[in-house]
Each structure stands twice: as C-alpha cells, then as structure tokens.
Amino acid sequence: MIIVTANITAKPGERDELISKSQDVIESTRQEQGNISYELLASTEDENVLLMFEKWESKEALDAHMQTEHFKAFGTAIKDIIAKELDITLYSADKV
C-alpha cells in the first residue's frame, strides 16, 4: 500500500474556495480502481493549511490517478488560490 500526504496552503481568505474546488476530485478519486481512501483534513494550527491524505493499493494505481482528467482539472482550478506549491510525500505502508 502507498500512503500520500499532500499539504495544500490556501492564500489568505481562499480556504473555503479551496475546499469547494476539492470536492469533485475527492468524489471522483474515491471511485478509482486502486484507491483505498482519499480525505481532505484541516490543520489545527493554521486555518489555511489542508492535508490531502490518500491510501492506494499500489504505486501503479497512484500513477494512473495522476493522469485522470479530474486530477488535472483540480490542479488547474486551485493554481491561483494556493500560496505555494503542494508539499507531497509518498510512503510505503510496509513496516520498517
């Protein structure tokens, strides 16, 4: 299993818009083959910081997700309301 964390920082005053623009990618992604979970979470320390927390069956499923139209549309939709590039980290769920 692959776990992905994507920190998304909204520009001041754009948090609600970012959440709204996230709904389509969340709903569509949850229907994808290989997706285990796809959640948008809010920071308890900074109201402008959100976390997309994802679980995928495999790296191949994640790679396929990144080629979907809804994923690409999400990137385009949020480009003007985020304060900086997304901070994305991939993890293997294998215990170390």
CSV table of C-alpha atoms in Angstrom, one decimal:
chain,number,residue,atom,x,y,z
A,1,MET,CA,0.0,0.0,0.0
A,2,ILE,CA,1.1,3.6,-0.7
A,3,ILE,CA,0.2,6.5,1.5
A,4,VAL,CA,0.3,10.0,0.2
A,5,THR,CA,0.3,13.3,2.1
A,6,ALA,CA,-0.2,16.5,0.2
A,7,ASN,CA,-0.1,19.7,2.2
A,8,ILE,CA,-2.0,22.4,0.5
A,9,THR,CA,-1.8,26.0,1.7
A,10,ALA,CA,-4.5,28.4,0.6
A,11,LYS,CA,-3.9,32.0,0.1
A,12,PRO,CA,-5.5,34.1,3.0
A,13,GLY,CA,-9.2,34.2,2.5
A,14,GLU,CA,-9.3,31.3,-0.1
A,15,ARG,CA,-9.6,28.3,2.3
A,16,ASP,CA,-13.4,27.8,1.7
A,17,GLU,CA,-12.9,28.1,-2.1
A,18,LEU,CA,-10.1,25.6,-1.9
A,19,ILE,CA,-12.3,23.2,0.0
A,20,SER,CA,-15.1,23.7,-2.5
A,21,LYS,CA,-12.8,23.1,-5.5
A,22,SER,CA,-11.6,19.9,-3.9
A,23,GLN,CA,-15.0,18.2,-3.8
A,24,ASP,CA,-15.0,16.9,-7.4
A,25,VAL,CA,-11.5,15.4,-7.2
A,26,ILE,CA,-12.4,13.8,-3.9
A,27,GLU,CA,-15.6,12.2,-5.1
A,28,SER,CA,-14.1,11.1,-8.4
A,29,THR,CA,-11.0,9.7,-6.9
A,30,ARG,CA,-12.8,7.6,-4.4
A,31,GLN,CA,-14.3,5.8,-7.4
A,32,GLU,CA,-11.0,4.9,-9.0
A,33,GLN,CA,-9.6,1.4,-9.1
A,34,GLY,CA,-6.9,1.0,-6.5
A,35,ASN,CA,-8.0,3.9,-4.3
A,36,ILE,CA,-8.4,2.9,-0.6
A,37,SER,CA,-9.2,6.3,0.8
A,38,TYR,CA,-8.9,10.0,-0.1
A,39,GLU,CA,-9.6,12.5,2.6
A,40,LEU,CA,-9.2,16.3,3.0
A,41,LEU,CA,-8.2,17.3,6.5
A,42,ALA,CA,-7.8,20.7,8.2
A,43,SER,CA,-4.8,21.8,10.2
A,44,THR,CA,-5.4,22.5,13.8
A,45,GLU,CA,-2.6,25.1,13.8
A,46,ASP,CA,-3.1,27.1,10.6
A,47,GLU,CA,-6.6,27.6,9.1
A,48,ASN,CA,-5.1,28.0,5.6
A,49,VAL,CA,-3.4,24.6,5.6
A,50,LEU,CA,-5.2,21.5,4.5
A,51,LEU,CA,-3.9,18.0,4.1
A,52,MET,CA,-5.0,15.5,1.4
A,53,PHE,CA,-4.4,12.1,3.0
A,54,GLU,CA,-4.5,9.3,0.4
A,55,LYS,CA,-4.2,5.5,0.5
A,56,TRP,CA,-3.6,3.5,-2.7
A,57,GLU,CA,-3.3,-0.2,-3.3
A,58,SER,CA,-0.1,0.3,-5.4
A,59,LYS,CA,2.2,2.9,-6.9
A,60,GLU,CA,0.7,2.0,-10.3
A,61,ALA,CA,-2.8,3.0,-9.1
A,62,LEU,CA,-1.4,6.3,-7.8
A,63,ASP,CA,0.3,6.9,-11.2
A,64,ALA,CA,-2.9,6.2,-13.0
A,65,HIS,CA,-4.7,8.7,-10.7
A,66,MET,CA,-2.3,11.4,-11.6
A,67,GLN,CA,-3.2,11.0,-15.3
A,68,THR,CA,-7.0,11.4,-14.8
A,69,GLU,CA,-8.9,14.4,-16.1
A,70,HIS,CA,-10.4,15.2,-12.6
A,71,PHE,CA,-6.9,15.3,-11.1
A,72,LYS,CA,-5.5,17.6,-13.8
A,73,ALA,CA,-8.6,19.8,-13.6
A,74,PHE,CA,-8.1,20.1,-9.8
A,75,GLY,CA,-4.5,21.3,-10.3
A,76,THR,CA,-5.7,23.9,-12.8
A,77,ALA,CA,-8.7,25.0,-10.5
A,78,ILE,CA,-6.5,25.7,-7.5
A,79,LYS,CA,-3.4,27.2,-9.0
A,80,ASP,CA,-4.5,30.8,-8.3
A,81,ILE,CA,-5.8,30.2,-4.8
A,82,ILE,CA,-2.8,28.4,-3.3
A,83,ALA,CA,0.0,30.2,-1.5
A,84,LYS,CA,2.7,27.8,-2.6
A,85,GLU,CA,3.3,24.6,-4.4
A,86,LEU,CA,1.9,21.4,-2.8
A,87,ASP,CA,4.2,19.6,-0.5
A,88,ILE,CA,3.7,15.9,-1.5
A,89,THR,CA,5.3,12.9,0.3
A,90,LEU,CA,4.8,9.2,-0.6
A,91,TYR,CA,5.2,6.5,2.0
A,92,SER,CA,5.3,2.7,1.8
A,93,ALA,CA,2.9,1.2,4.3
A,94,ASP,CA,5.4,-1.7,4.9
A,95,LYS,CA,6.6,-1.6,8.5
A,96,VAL,CA,10.3,-0.7,9.0
